Short mmCIF file of C-alpha atoms in Angstrom, two decimals:
data_model
loop_
_atom_site.label_atom_id
_atom_site.label_comp_id
_atom_site.label_asym_id
_atom_site.label_seq_id
_atom_site.Cartn_x
_atom_site.Cartn_y
_atom_site.Cartn_z
CA MET A 10 5.80 -27.51 -9.48
CA GLY A 11 8.13 -25.95 -12.48
CA LYS A 12 11.43 -27.19 -12.73
CA SER A 13 13.27 -23.86 -12.92
CA ARG A 14 14.30 -23.49 -9.05
CA MET A 15 15.51 -27.07 -8.98
CA GLU A 16 17.55 -26.53 -12.18
CA ALA A 17 19.01 -23.12 -10.72
CA PHE A 18 19.89 -24.50 -7.30
CA SER A 19 21.57 -27.69 -8.90
CA ASP A 20 23.56 -25.27 -11.22
CA GLY A 21 24.67 -23.51 -8.12
CA VAL A 22 25.72 -26.37 -6.03
CA ILE A 23 27.52 -27.92 -8.86
CA ALA A 24 29.28 -24.51 -9.55
CA ILE A 25 30.31 -24.33 -5.87
CA ILE A 26 31.63 -27.95 -5.92
CA ILE A 27 34.00 -27.18 -8.80
CA THR A 28 35.17 -24.02 -7.20
CA ILE A 29 35.92 -26.20 -3.89
CA MET A 30 37.81 -28.59 -5.89
CA VAL A 31 40.11 -26.05 -7.71
CA LEU A 32 40.58 -23.99 -4.40
CA GLU A 33 42.11 -27.39 -2.99
CA LEU A 34 44.96 -27.60 -5.47
CA LYS A 35 48.18 -25.94 -3.69
CA VAL A 36 50.71 -24.07 -5.69
CA PRO A 37 54.03 -25.49 -5.27
CA HIS A 38 56.82 -23.22 -3.56
CA GLU A 39 59.26 -23.69 -6.10
CA ALA A 40 59.21 -22.64 -9.85
CA THR A 41 60.67 -25.90 -11.22
CA LEU A 42 59.06 -28.93 -12.98
CA GLU A 43 60.42 -31.18 -10.21
CA ALA A 44 58.21 -29.33 -7.74
CA LEU A 45 55.07 -30.13 -9.78
CA LEU A 46 56.05 -33.88 -9.90
CA PRO A 47 54.75 -34.77 -6.37
CA LEU A 48 51.39 -33.15 -7.02
CA TRP A 49 50.44 -35.41 -9.92
CA PRO A 50 48.10 -37.61 -7.84
CA LEU A 51 46.23 -34.63 -6.89
CA PHE A 52 46.13 -33.13 -10.36
CA PHE A 53 44.83 -36.57 -11.55
CA ALA A 54 42.30 -36.71 -8.80
CA TYR A 55 41.26 -33.17 -9.68
CA VAL A 56 40.92 -33.76 -13.55
CA LEU A 57 39.01 -37.02 -13.08
CA SER A 58 36.61 -35.45 -10.60
CA PHE A 59 35.99 -32.32 -12.68
CA VAL A 60 35.04 -34.88 -15.52
CA TYR A 61 32.73 -36.65 -13.40
CA VAL A 62 31.10 -33.55 -11.96
CA GLY A 63 30.90 -32.03 -15.63
CA ILE A 64 29.30 -35.45 -16.60
CA TYR A 65 26.46 -35.10 -13.95
CA TRP A 66 26.02 -31.41 -14.88
CA ASN A 67 25.64 -31.92 -18.57
CA ASN A 68 23.27 -35.04 -18.17
CA HIS A 69 21.35 -33.34 -15.36
CA HIS A 70 20.93 -30.59 -17.62
CA HIS A 71 19.83 -32.69 -20.55
CA LEU A 72 17.34 -34.77 -18.37
CA LEU A 73 15.68 -31.68 -17.17
CA GLN A 74 15.35 -30.32 -20.90
CA LEU A 75 12.76 -33.08 -21.08
CA ALA A 76 11.25 -32.72 -17.81
CA GLN A 77 8.21 -30.50 -17.70
CA LYS A 78 7.61 -30.38 -13.98
CA VAL A 79 8.75 -31.81 -10.65
CA ASP A 80 7.40 -33.03 -7.47
CA GLY A 81 8.43 -33.50 -3.85
CA ARG A 82 10.10 -36.86 -4.80
CA ALA A 83 11.99 -35.57 -7.58
CA LEU A 84 13.25 -32.55 -5.30
CA TRP A 85 14.51 -35.09 -2.72
CA ALA A 86 16.02 -37.26 -5.21
CA ASN A 87 17.70 -34.33 -6.80
CA LEU A 88 19.08 -33.59 -3.34
CA HIS A 89 20.19 -37.09 -2.92
CA LEU A 90 22.20 -36.62 -6.01
CA LEU A 91 23.73 -33.30 -4.84
CA PHE A 92 24.74 -34.72 -1.45
CA TRP A 93 26.90 -37.45 -2.89
CA LEU A 94 28.39 -34.87 -5.64
CA SER A 95 29.10 -32.38 -2.80
CA LEU A 96 31.47 -35.34 -1.22
CA VAL A 97 33.47 -35.24 -4.62
CA PRO A 98 35.86 -32.40 -3.49
CA PHE A 99 36.67 -33.99 -0.06
CA MET A 100 37.31 -37.46 -1.74
CA THR A 101 39.18 -35.64 -4.36
CA ASN A 102 41.45 -34.07 -2.04
CA TRP A 103 41.87 -36.82 0.33
CA LEU A 104 42.71 -39.36 -2.63
CA GLY A 105 45.35 -36.90 -4.22
CA GLU A 106 46.85 -36.21 -0.81
CA GLN A 107 47.43 -40.05 -0.06
CA HIS A 108 48.76 -40.52 -3.48
CA MET A 109 45.91 -42.71 -4.61
CA ALA A 110 46.18 -45.26 -1.86
CA ALA A 111 43.85 -48.26 -1.82
CA LEU A 112 41.22 -46.90 0.93
CA PRO A 113 40.78 -43.40 -0.36
CA MET A 114 40.59 -44.89 -4.08
CA ALA A 115 37.86 -47.25 -2.76
CA LEU A 116 35.82 -44.58 -0.98
CA TYR A 117 36.15 -42.42 -3.99
CA GLY A 118 34.48 -45.14 -5.88
CA VAL A 119 31.73 -45.53 -3.07
CA VAL A 120 31.00 -41.80 -3.71
CA LEU A 121 30.83 -42.33 -7.53
CA LEU A 122 28.58 -45.38 -6.93
CA MET A 123 26.24 -43.53 -4.82
CA SER A 124 26.07 -40.53 -7.29
CA ALA A 125 25.22 -43.17 -10.07
CA ILE A 126 22.51 -44.77 -7.88
CA ALA A 127 21.41 -40.99 -6.97
CA TYR A 128 20.97 -40.05 -10.41
CA ASP A 129 19.26 -43.40 -11.47
CA LEU A 130 16.52 -42.51 -8.75
CA LEU A 131 16.29 -39.06 -9.98
CA VAL A 132 15.58 -40.30 -13.38
CA ARG A 133 13.18 -42.80 -12.32
CA SER A 134 11.54 -40.23 -9.81
CA LEU A 135 10.98 -37.88 -13.13
CA VAL A 136 9.89 -40.82 -15.51
CA ARG A 137 7.34 -41.91 -12.76
CA LEU A 138 5.93 -38.19 -12.46
CA HIS A 139 5.84 -37.78 -16.41
CA GLY A 140 4.26 -41.26 -17.21
CA PRO A 141 5.35 -44.13 -19.46
CA GLN A 142 4.42 -42.75 -22.51
CA SER A 143 6.14 -39.40 -21.86
CA ALA A 144 9.03 -38.17 -23.99
CA LEU A 145 11.48 -38.74 -20.98
CA ALA A 146 10.30 -42.33 -20.63
CA HIS A 147 11.07 -42.99 -24.07
CA ALA A 148 14.34 -41.33 -24.01
CA ILE A 149 15.56 -43.04 -21.08
CA GLY A 150 14.16 -46.50 -22.05
CA ARG A 151 15.48 -49.43 -20.03
CA ASP A 152 18.72 -47.56 -19.20
CA THR A 153 21.08 -50.54 -19.71
CA LYS A 154 23.87 -47.96 -19.80
CA GLY A 155 23.06 -46.67 -16.34
CA TRP A 156 22.44 -50.32 -14.73
CA VAL A 157 25.89 -51.52 -16.29
CA SER A 158 27.80 -48.39 -15.00
CA ILE A 159 26.13 -49.01 -11.57
CA VAL A 160 27.45 -52.59 -11.55
CA LEU A 161 30.94 -51.76 -12.71
CA TYR A 162 31.33 -49.04 -10.02
CA ALA A 163 30.36 -51.63 -7.70
CA VAL A 164 33.21 -53.92 -9.13
CA GLY A 165 35.51 -51.11 -8.95
CA VAL A 166 35.25 -50.48 -5.36
CA PRO A 167 36.66 -53.66 -4.05
CA LEU A 168 39.24 -53.62 -7.01
CA SER A 169 40.45 -50.45 -5.76
CA LEU A 170 40.99 -52.26 -2.37
CA TRP A 171 43.03 -54.91 -4.03
CA GLN A 172 44.94 -52.71 -6.50
CA PRO A 173 44.01 -48.86 -6.44
CA LEU A 174 45.44 -48.37 -10.09
CA VAL A 175 43.15 -50.89 -11.41
CA GLY A 176 39.97 -49.19 -9.53
CA ALA A 177 41.40 -45.90 -11.21
CA ALA A 178 41.33 -47.55 -14.51
CA PHE A 179 37.67 -48.69 -13.74
CA TYR A 180 36.80 -45.04 -12.96
CA VAL A 181 38.44 -43.49 -15.95
CA GLY A 182 37.04 -45.95 -18.10
CA LEU A 183 33.35 -45.17 -17.01
CA ALA A 184 34.02 -41.48 -17.34
CA LEU A 185 34.99 -41.96 -20.97
CA VAL A 186 31.75 -44.06 -21.65
CA TRP A 187 29.75 -41.10 -19.93
CA ILE A 188 31.43 -38.20 -21.41
CA ARG A 189 29.44 -37.85 -24.29
CA PRO A 190 25.99 -36.47 -23.32
CA ASP A 191 23.36 -38.91 -23.25
CA PRO A 192 22.23 -39.35 -26.89
CA ARG A 193 18.98 -40.96 -26.17
CA VAL A 194 17.97 -37.52 -24.54
CA GLU A 195 19.60 -35.50 -27.00
CA ARG A 196 17.49 -37.11 -29.80
CA MET A 197 14.20 -36.20 -27.92
#
């Protein structure tokens, strides 16, 4: 199968995810800086989530530039990724509304962890479909960065329960690692 429908559907879902996130930002009733101060946790969560959704969109786009085709396994892997990304607006709002409390921060981390796992499954399904000698397989290689990220998300979740700001630091750090498009794929 061609990849165009999967690519278009994914772009649409990701656009809706970002739209939902921005619609959850509430405008203060007063025109003062003091009125903005209580909103900082929600704004922080929004910015972090926007960056993460952008990272996935960007890397998804680059990944599909190397893919020539998709199959049923890749379609389901892509839907799996979109499912976890679709939970980002809910988790963002909950995290911000609860002023970055431990449980929302940990569950936010679970969504990030599951998104990373789902992305890895999508990559693996496409590599399997295209074969070990494909440009895609060569670009992905061993994917050490992906595996290390999954481990770090898994570490960040229990740390968030212990100290939410430490978990937040993990999630921000991982976003900074991934903010640059995957150079392995860009080279190909």
